[in-house]
Tab-separated table of C-alpha atoms and ligand atoms in Angstrom:
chain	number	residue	atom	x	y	z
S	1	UNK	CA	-240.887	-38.468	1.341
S	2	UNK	CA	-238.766	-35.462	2.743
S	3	UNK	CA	-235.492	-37.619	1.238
S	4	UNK	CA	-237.450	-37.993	-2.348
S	5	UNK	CA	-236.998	-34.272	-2.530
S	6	UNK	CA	-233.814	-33.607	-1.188
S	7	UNK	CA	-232.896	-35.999	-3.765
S	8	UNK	CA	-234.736	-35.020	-6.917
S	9	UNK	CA	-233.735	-31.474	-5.891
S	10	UNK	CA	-230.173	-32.624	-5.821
S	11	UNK	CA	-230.432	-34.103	-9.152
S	12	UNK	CA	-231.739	-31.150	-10.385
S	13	UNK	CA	-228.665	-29.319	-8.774
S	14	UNK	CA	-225.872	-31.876	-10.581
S	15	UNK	CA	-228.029	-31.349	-14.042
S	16	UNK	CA	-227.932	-27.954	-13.836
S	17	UNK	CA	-223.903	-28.037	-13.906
S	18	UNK	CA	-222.798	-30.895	-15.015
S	19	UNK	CA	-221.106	-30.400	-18.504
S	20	UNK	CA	-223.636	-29.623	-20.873
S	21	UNK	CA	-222.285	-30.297	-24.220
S	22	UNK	CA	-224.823	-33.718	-23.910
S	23	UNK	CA	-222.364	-36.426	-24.968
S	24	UNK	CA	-221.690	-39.828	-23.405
S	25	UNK	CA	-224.699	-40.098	-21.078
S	26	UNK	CA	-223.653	-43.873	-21.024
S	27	UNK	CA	-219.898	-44.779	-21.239
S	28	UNK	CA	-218.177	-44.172	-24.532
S	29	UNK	CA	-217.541	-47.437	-26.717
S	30	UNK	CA	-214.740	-47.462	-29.139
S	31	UNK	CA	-211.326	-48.286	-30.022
S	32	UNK	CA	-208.035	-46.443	-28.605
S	33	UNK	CA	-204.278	-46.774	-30.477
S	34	UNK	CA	-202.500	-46.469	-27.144
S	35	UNK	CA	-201.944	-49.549	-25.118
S	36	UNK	CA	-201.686	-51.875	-28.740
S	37	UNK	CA	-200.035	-48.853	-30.689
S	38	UNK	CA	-197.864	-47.140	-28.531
S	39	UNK	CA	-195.778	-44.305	-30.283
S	40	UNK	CA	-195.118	-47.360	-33.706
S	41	UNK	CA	-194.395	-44.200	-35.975
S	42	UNK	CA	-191.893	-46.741	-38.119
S	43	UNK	CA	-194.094	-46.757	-41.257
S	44	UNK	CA	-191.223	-47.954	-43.552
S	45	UNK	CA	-190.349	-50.829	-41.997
S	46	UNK	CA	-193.744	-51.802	-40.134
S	47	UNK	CA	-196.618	-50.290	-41.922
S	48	UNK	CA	-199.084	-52.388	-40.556
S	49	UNK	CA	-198.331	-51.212	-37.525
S	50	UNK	CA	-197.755	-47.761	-37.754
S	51	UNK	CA	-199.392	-45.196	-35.946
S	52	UNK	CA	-200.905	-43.528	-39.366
S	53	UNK	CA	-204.092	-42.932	-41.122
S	54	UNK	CA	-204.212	-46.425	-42.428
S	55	UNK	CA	-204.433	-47.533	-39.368
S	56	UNK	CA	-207.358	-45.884	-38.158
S	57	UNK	CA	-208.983	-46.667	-41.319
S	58	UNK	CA	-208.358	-50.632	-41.107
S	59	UNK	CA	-209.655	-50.455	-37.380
S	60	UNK	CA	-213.206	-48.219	-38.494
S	61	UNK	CA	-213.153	-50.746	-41.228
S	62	UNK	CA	-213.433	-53.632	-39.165
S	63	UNK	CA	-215.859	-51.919	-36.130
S	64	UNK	CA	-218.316	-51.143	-39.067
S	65	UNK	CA	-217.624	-54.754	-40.813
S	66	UNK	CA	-217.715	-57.221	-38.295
S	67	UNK	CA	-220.684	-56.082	-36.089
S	68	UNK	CA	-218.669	-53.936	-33.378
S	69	UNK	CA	-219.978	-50.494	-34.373
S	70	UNK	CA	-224.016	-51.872	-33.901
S	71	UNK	CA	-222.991	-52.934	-30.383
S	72	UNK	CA	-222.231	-48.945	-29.679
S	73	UNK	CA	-218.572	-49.411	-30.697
S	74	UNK	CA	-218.161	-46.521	-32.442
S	75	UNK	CA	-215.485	-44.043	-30.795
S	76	UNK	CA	-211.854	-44.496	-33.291
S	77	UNK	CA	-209.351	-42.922	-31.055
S	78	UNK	CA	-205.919	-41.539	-32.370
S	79	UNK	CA	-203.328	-41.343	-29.064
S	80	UNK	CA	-200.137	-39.611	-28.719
S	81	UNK	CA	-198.107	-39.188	-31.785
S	82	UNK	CA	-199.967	-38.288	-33.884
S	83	UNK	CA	-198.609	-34.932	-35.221
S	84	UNK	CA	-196.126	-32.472	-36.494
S	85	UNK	CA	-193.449	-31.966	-34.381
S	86	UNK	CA	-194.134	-28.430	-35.473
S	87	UNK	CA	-197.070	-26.018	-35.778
S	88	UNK	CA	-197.909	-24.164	-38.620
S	89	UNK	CA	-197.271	-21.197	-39.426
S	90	UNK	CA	-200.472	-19.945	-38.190
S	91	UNK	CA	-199.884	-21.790	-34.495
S	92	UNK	CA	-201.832	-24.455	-35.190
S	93	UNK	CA	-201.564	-28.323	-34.476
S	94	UNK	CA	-200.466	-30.181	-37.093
S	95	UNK	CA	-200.872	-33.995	-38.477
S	96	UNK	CA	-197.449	-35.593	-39.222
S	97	UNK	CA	-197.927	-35.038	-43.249
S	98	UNK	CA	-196.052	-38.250	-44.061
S	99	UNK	CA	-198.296	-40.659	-42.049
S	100	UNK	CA	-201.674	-38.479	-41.959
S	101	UNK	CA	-201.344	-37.627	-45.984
S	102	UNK	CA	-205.008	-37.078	-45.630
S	103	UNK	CA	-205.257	-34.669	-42.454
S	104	UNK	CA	-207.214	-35.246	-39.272
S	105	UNK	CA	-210.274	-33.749	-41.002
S	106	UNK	CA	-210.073	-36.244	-43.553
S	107	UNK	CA	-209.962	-39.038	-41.143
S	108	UNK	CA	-213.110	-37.383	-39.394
S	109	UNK	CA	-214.678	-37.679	-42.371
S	110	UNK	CA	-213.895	-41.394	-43.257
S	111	UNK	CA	-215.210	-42.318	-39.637
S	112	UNK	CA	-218.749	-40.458	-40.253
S	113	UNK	CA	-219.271	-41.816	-43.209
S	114	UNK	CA	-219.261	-44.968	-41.504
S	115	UNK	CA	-221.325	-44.015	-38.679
S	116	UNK	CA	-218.289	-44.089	-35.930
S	117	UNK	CA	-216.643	-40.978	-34.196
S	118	UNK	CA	-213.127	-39.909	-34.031
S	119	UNK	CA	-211.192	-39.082	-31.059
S	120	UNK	CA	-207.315	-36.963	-30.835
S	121	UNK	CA	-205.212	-36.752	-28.253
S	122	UNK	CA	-203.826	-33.845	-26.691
S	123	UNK	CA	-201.570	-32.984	-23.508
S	124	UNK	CA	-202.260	-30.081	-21.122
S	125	UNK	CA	-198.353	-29.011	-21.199
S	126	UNK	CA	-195.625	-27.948	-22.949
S	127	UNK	CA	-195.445	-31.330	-24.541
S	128	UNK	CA	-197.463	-34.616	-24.825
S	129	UNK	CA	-195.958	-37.268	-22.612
S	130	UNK	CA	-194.311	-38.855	-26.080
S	131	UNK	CA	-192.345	-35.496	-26.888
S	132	UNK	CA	-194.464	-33.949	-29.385
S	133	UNK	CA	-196.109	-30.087	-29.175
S	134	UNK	CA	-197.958	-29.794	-26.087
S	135	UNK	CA	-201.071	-27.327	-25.285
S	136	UNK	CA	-199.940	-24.535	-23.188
S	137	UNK	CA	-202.342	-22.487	-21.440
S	138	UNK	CA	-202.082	-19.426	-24.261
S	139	UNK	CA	-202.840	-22.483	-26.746
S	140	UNK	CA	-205.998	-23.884	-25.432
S	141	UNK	CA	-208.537	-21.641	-27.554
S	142	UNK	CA	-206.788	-22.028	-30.894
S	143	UNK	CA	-206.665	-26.013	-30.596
S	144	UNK	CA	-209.879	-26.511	-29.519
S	145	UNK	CA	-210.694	-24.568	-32.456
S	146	UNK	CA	-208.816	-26.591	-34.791
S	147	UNK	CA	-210.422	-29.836	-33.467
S	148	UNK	CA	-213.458	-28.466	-33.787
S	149	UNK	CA	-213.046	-27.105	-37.386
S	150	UNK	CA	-211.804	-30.866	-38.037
S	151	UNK	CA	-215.049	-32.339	-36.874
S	152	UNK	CA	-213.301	-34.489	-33.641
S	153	UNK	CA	-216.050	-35.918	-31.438
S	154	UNK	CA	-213.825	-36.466	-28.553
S	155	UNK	CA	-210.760	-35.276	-27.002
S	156	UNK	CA	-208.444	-36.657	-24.480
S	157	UNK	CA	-206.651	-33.738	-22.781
S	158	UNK	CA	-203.106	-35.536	-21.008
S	159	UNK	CA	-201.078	-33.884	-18.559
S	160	UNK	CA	-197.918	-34.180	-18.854
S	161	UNK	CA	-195.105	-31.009	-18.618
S	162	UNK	CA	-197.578	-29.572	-16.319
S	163	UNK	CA	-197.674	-28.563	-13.318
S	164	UNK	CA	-200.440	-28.705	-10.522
S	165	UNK	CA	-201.208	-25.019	-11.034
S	166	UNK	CA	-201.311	-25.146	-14.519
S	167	UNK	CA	-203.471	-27.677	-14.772
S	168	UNK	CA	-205.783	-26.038	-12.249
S	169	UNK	CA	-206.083	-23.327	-14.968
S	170	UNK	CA	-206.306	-25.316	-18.035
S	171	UNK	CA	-208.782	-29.026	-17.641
S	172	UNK	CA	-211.736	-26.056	-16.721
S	173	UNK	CA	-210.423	-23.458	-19.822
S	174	UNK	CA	-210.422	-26.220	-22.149
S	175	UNK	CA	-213.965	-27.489	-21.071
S	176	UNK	CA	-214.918	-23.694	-21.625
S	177	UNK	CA	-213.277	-23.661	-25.230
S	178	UNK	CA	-214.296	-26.813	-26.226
S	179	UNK	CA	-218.188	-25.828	-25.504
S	180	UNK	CA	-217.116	-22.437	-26.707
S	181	UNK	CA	-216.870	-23.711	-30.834
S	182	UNK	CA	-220.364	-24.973	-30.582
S	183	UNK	CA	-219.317	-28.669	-31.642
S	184	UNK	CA	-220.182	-31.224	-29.187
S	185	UNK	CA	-217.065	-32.712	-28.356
S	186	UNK	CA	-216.756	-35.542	-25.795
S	187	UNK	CA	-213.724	-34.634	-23.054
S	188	UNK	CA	-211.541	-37.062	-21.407
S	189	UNK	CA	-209.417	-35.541	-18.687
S	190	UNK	CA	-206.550	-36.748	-17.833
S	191	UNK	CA	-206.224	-34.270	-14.695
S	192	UNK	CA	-206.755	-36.386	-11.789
S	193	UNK	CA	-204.135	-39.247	-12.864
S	194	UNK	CA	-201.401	-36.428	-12.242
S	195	UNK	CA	-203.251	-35.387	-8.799
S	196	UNK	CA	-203.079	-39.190	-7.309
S	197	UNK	CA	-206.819	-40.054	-8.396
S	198	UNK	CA	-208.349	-38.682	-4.956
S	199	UNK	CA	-209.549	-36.136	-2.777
S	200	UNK	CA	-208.333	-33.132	-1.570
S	201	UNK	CA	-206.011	-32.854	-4.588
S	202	UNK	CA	-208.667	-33.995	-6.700
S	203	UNK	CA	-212.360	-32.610	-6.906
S	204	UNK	CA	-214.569	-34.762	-8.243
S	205	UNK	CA	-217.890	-32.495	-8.078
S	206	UNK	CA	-215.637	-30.008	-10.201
S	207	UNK	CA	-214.654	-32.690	-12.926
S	208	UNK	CA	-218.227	-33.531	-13.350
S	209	UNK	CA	-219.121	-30.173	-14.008
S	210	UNK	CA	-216.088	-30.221	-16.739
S	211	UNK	CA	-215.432	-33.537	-18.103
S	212	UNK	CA	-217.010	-36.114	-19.790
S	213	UNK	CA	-215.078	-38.988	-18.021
S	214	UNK	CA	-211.441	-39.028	-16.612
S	215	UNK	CA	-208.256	-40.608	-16.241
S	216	UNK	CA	-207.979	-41.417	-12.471
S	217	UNK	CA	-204.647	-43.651	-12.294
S	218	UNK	CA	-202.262	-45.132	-13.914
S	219	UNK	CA	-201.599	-46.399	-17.206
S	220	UNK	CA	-202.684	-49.984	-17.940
S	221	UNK	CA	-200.211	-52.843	-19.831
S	222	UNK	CA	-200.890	-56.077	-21.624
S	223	UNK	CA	-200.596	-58.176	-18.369
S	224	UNK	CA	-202.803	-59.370	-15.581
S	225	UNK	CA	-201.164	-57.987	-12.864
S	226	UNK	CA	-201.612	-54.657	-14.471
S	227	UNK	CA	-205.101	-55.311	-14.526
S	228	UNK	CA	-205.555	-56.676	-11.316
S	229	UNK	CA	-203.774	-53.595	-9.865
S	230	UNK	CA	-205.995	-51.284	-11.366
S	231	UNK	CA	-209.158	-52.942	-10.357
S	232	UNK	CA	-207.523	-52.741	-6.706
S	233	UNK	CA	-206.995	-49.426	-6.701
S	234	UNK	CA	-210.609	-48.589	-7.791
S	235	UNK	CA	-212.473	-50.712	-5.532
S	236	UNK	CA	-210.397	-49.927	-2.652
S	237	UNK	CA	-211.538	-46.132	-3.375
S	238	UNK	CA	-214.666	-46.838	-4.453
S	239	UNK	CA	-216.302	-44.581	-2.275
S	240	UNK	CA	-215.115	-41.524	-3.619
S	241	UNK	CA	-215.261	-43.085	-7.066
S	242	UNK	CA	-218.823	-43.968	-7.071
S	243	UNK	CA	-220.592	-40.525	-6.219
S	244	UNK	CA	-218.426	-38.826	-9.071
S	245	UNK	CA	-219.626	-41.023	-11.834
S	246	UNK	CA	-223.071	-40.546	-13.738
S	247	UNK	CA	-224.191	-40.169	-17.053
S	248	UNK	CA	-222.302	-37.475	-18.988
S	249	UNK	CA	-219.440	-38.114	-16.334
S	250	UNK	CA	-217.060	-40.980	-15.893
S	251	UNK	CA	-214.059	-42.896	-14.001
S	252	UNK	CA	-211.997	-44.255	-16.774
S	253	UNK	CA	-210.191	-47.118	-15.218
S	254	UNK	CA	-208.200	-46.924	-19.087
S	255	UNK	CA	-208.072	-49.520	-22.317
S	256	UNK	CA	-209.967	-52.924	-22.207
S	257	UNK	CA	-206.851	-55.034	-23.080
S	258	UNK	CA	-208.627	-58.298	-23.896
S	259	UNK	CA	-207.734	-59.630	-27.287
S	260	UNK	CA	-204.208	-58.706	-27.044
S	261	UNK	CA	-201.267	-61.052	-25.120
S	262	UNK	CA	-201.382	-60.898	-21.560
S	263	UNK	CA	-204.904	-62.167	-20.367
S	264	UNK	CA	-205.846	-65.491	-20.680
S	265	UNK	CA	-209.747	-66.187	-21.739
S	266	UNK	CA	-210.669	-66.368	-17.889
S	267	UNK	CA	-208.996	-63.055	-17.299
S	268	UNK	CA	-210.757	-61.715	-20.408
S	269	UNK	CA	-213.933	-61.720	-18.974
S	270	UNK	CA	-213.423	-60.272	-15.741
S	271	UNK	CA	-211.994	-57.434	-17.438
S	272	UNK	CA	-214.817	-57.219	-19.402
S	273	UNK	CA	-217.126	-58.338	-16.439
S	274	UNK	CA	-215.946	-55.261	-13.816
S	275	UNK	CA	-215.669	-53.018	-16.408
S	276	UNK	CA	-219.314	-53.205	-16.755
S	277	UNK	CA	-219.618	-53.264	-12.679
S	278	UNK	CA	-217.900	-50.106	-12.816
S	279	UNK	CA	-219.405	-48.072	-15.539
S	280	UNK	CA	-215.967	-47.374	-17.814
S	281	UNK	CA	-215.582	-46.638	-20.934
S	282	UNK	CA	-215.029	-48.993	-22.996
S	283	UNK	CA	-211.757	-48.481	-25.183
S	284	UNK	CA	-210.157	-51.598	-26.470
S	285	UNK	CA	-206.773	-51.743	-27.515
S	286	UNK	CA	-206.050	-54.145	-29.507
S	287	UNK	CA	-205.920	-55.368	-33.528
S	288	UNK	CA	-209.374	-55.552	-34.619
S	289	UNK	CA	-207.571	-57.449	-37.807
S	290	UNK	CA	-206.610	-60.469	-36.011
S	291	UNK	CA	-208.468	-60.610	-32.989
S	292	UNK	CA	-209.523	-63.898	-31.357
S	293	UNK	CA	-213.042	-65.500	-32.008
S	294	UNK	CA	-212.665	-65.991	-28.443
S	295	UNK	CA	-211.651	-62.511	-27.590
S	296	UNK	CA	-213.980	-61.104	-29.627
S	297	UNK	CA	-217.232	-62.867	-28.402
S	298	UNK	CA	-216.072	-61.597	-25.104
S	299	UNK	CA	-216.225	-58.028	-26.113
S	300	UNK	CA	-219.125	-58.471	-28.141
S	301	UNK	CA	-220.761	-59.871	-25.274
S	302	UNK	CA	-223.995	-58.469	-25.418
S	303	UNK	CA	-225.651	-58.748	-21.776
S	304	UNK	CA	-222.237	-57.575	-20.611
S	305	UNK	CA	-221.993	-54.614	-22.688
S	306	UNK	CA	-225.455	-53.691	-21.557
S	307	UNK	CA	-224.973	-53.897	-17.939
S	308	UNK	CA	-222.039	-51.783	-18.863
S	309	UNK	CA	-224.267	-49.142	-20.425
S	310	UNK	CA	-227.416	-49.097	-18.271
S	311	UNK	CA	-229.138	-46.145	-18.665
S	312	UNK	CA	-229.275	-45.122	-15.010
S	313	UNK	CA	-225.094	-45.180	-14.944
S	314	UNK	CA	-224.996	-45.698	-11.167
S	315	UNK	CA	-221.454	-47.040	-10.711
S	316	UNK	CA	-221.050	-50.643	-9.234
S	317	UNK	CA	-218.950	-51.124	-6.026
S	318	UNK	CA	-217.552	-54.401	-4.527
S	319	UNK	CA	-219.916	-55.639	-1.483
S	320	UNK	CA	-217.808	-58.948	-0.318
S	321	UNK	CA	-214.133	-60.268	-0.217
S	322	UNK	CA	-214.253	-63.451	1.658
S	323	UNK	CA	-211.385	-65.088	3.458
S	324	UNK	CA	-211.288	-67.769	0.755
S	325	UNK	CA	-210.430	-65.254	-1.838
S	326	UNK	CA	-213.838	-64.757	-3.904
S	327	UNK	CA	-214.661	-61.499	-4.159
S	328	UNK	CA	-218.442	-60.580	-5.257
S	329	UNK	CA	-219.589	-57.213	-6.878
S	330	UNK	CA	-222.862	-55.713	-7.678
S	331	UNK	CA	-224.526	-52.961	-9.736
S	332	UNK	CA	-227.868	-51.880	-9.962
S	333	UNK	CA	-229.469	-51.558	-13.319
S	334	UNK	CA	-232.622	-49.672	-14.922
S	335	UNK	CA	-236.142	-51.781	-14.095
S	336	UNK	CA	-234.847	-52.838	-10.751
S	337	UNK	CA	-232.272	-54.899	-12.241
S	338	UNK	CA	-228.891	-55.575	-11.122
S	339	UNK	CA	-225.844	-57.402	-11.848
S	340	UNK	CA	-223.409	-59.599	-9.462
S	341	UNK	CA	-219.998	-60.881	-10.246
S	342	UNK	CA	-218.405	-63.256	-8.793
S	343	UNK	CA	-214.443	-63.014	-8.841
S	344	UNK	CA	-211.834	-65.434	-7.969
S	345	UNK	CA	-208.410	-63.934	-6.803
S	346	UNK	CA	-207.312	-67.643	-6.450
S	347	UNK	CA	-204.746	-69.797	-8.831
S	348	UNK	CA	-205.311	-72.769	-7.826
S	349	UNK	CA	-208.625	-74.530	-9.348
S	350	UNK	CA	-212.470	-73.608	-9.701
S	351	UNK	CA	-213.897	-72.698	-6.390
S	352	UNK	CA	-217.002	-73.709	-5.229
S	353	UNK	CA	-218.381	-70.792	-3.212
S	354	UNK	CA	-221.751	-71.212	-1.480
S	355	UNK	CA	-224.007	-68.930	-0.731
S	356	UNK	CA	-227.460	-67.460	-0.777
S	357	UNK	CA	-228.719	-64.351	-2.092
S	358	UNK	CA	-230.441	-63.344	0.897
S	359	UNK	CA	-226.955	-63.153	2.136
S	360	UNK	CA	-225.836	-60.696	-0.893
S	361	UNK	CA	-228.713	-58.255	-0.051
S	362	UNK	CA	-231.558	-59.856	-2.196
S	363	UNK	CA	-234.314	-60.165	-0.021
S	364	UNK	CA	-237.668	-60.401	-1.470
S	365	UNK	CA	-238.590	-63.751	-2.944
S	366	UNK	CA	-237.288	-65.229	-5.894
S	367	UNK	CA	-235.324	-63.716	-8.677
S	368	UNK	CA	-234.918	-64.770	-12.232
S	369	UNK	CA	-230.881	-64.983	-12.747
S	370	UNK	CA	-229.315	-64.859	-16.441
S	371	UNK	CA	-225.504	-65.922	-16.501
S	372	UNK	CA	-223.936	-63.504	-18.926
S	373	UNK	CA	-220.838	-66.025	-19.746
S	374	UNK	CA	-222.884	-69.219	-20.333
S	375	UNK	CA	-226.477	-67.919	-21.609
S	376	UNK	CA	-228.298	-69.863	-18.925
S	377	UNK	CA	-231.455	-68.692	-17.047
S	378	UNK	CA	-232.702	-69.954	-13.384
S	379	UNK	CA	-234.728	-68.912	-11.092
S	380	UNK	CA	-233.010	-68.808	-6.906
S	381	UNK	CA	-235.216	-67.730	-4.195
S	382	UNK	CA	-233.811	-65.342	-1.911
S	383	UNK	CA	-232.932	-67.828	0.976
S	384	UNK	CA	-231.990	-70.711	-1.702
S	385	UNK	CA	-228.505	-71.829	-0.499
S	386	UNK	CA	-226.435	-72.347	-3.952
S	387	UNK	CA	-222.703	-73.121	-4.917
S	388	UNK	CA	-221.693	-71.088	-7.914
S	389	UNK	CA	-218.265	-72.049	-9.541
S	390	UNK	CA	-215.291	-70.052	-10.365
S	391	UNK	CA	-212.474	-70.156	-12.115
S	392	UNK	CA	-208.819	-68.951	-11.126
S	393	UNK	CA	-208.875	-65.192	-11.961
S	394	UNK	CA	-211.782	-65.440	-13.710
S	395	UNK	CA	-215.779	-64.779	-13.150
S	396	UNK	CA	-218.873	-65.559	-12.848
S	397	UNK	CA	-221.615	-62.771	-13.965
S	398	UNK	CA	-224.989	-62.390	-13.460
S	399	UNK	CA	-228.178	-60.187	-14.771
S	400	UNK	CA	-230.483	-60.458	-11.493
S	401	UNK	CA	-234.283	-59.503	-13.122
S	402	UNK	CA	-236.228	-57.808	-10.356
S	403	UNK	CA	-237.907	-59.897	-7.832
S	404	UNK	CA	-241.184	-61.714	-9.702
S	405	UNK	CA	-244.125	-64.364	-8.433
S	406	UNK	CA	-242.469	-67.954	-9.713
S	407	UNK	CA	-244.012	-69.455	-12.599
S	408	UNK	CA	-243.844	-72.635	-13.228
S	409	UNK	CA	-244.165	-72.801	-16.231
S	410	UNK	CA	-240.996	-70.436	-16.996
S	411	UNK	CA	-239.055	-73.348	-16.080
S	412	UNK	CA	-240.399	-75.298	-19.178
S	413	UNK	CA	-239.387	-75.135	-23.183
S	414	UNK	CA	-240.597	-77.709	-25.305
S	415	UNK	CA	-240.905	-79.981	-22.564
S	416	UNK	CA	-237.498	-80.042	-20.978
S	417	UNK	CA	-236.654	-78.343	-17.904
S	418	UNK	CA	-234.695	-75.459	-18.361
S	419	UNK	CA	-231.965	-74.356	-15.619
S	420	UNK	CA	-231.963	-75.939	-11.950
S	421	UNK	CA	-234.853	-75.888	-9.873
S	422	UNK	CA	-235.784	-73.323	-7.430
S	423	UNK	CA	-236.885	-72.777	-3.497
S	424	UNK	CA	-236.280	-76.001	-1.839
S	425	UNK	CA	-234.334	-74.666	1.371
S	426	UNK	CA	-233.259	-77.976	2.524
S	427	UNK	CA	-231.696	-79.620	-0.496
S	428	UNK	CA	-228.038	-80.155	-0.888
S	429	UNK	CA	-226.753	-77.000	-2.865
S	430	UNK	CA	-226.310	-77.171	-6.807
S	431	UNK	CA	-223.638	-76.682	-8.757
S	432	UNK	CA	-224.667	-75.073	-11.537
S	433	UNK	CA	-222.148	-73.584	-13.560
P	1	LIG	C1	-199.801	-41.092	-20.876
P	1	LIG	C2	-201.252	-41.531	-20.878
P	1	LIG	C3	-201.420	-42.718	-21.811
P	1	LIG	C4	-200.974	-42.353	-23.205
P	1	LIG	C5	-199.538	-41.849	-23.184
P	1	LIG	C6	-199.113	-41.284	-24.516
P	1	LIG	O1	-198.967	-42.034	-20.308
P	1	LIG	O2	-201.682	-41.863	-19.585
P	1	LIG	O3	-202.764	-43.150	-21.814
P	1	LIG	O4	-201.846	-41.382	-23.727
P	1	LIG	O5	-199.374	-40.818	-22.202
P	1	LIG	O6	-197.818	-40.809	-24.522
């Protein structure tokens, strides 16, 4: 009782000053430039690829045309590169007139009329980390007014050519100017990626207050090991990571890179699968033109994306590595839900790992299971012992309904029994996957 108010009181305290500009109360869903993109500004010689308003228009094209944006894909996000390499005459950021003919405010426009959101990039500095005009701090109020009067929905605020002092100074004065124009605009901080990602140089209560989600570590690449690095790094901290995030507040682990070159199908989905475990944003980075039907159905996953989004937005945390290399995760979810992945770090073959649920915390009675990958239901009772299946660097993923009464008759469709049976404690364990 006493700890049900200290705790509703406590939410009460983080409402109160969290950022209150009201965006992203579940983790932003889009498309970024970066990681597929880079700094391409060769429009002459590769205009398919260049970073330029065509660009973005292809990729809102195909989120609104081939069911992304209805799945909450809806952020287009311009990275570095994007402008002048001059200001105007009046000090303010400019596009690059040759590959943003239209202007930033133009693109803004062809996004909403679609029903998607654009996003700019910015760097807290004297210059953005690819060379171009940076935002110093005597800069901050006139370019948060300029994304504002071009009708941006979300900013990413980098930090390069800063220093730790500087930045001190400007994440929390560009929070301030941002709210300041009245627009709500969605703010990605790249602060704590230049701070090492964790506490004391980082303060995560503060970049709650100020940001919308954050940049913790490093940048990701088109290859598993850059993948597998990051997810390292953000389980091994995951208990300073976890407290910071909420809704209206995010880690931002960077890009989903599926659908590019480096991950095979496997590694797809457990990108896709602890991305969901963790609460990030997801930003892919990749060409919506030629993506994969296999990539795609991954993203477009629907169970995964939302786990990913659950309304509550408590962060999921890794509860298990095991000796023989599986490593399990779990969330919980709105209506007593949760989700559970299971994670191979091997590269050999498909492991059978056997276990019960009773033994990952799930104690009371039998739970109705949905595998996200495969679309199959069962029920397992609690002290069930099962073998679940998984593939080098890939995953299994579960939905885990709350705890319910068996019903028999669940288990039958049109008179064929549907998923393995249930609650016989002394039977050999199934393989069901
Ligand atoms: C930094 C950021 C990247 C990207 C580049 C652009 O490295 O971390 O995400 O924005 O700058 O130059």
């Amino acid at each position: 009782m006493h700890l049900a108010v200290l705790l509703s009181a406590s939410a009460l305290f983080v409402a109160t000053f969290a950022l209150d500009n009201g965006e992203m109360r579940t983790p932003p869903m889009g498309w970024l430039a970066w990681e597929r993109f880079r700094c391409d500004i060769d429009c002459e010689h590769d205009p398919k690829n260049c970073i330029s308003e065509n660009l973005f228009m292809d990729m809102a094209d195909r989120l609104s045309e081939d069911g992304w944006r209805e799945l909450g894909y809806v952020y287009v996000n311009i990275d570095d590169c994007w402008s002048s390499m001059k200001r105007d005459k009046n000090g303010r950021l400019q596009a690059d007139p040759k590959r943003f003919p239209g202007g930033i405010h133009k693109l803004a426009r062809y996004m909403h009329d679609r029903g998607l959101k654009l996003g700019l990039y910015g760097d807290m500095g004297t210059h953005t980390c690819g060379g171009y005009p940076g935002t110093t701090l005597d800069k901050i109020e006139i370019d948060a007014q300029t994304l504002a009067d071009w009708e941006v929905d979300m900013f990413k605020f980098d930090g390069c050519y800063s220093n730790a002092t500087e930045q001190e100074k400007g994440y929390p004065l560009m929070s301030k100017a941002l709210n300041a124009t009245g627009r709500p605009i969605g703010y990605s901080c790249s602060w704590p990626a230049y701070q090492g990602g964790l506490p004391p140089q980082v303060n995560y209560t503060q970049l709650g207050e100020i940001c919308n989600l954050w940049r913790n570590y490093g940048d990701i690449q088109d290859s598993w090991d850059s993948v597998l690095n990051i997810i390292d790094w953000f389980f091994e901290n995951q208990d300073v990571l976890i407290p910071a995030a909420g809704p209206g507040q995010w880690n931002d682990p960077d890009m989903l890179v599926a659908g590019d070159f480096g991950l095979s199908m496997e590694q797809s989905r457990a990108q896709m699968a602890l991305w969901a475990i963790m609460a990030a944003p997801l930003f892919m980075s990749n060409d919506l033109r030629t993506i994969s039907s296999g990539a795609r159905s991954i993203l477009q996953n629907k169970m995964a994306i939302s786990i990913n989004q659950d309304a509550m937005g408590i962060q999921g945390r890794r509860i298990l590595t095991e000796k023989s290399q599986i490593q399990v995760f779990w969330r919980p979810l709105s209506n007593n839900a949760s989700a559970l992945v299971f994670f191979s770090r091997r590269n050999d073959m498909p492991y059978r790992y056997q276990t019960t649920l009773s033994k990952l915390n799930y104690t009371t009675g039998s739970y109705q299971i949905y595998d996200v990958f495969t679309e199959k239901t069962m029920v397992l009772k609690d002290s069930t012992s099962f073998v679940v299946s998984v593939n080098p660097t890939g995953v299994v993923m579960w939905y885990v309904s709350a705890p319910a009464k068996l019903n028999h008759r669940q288990f039958y469709k049109g008179g064929r029994l549907q998923g393995s049976g249930y609650d016989d404690e002394n039977a050999v364990p199934r393989v069901f996957l």
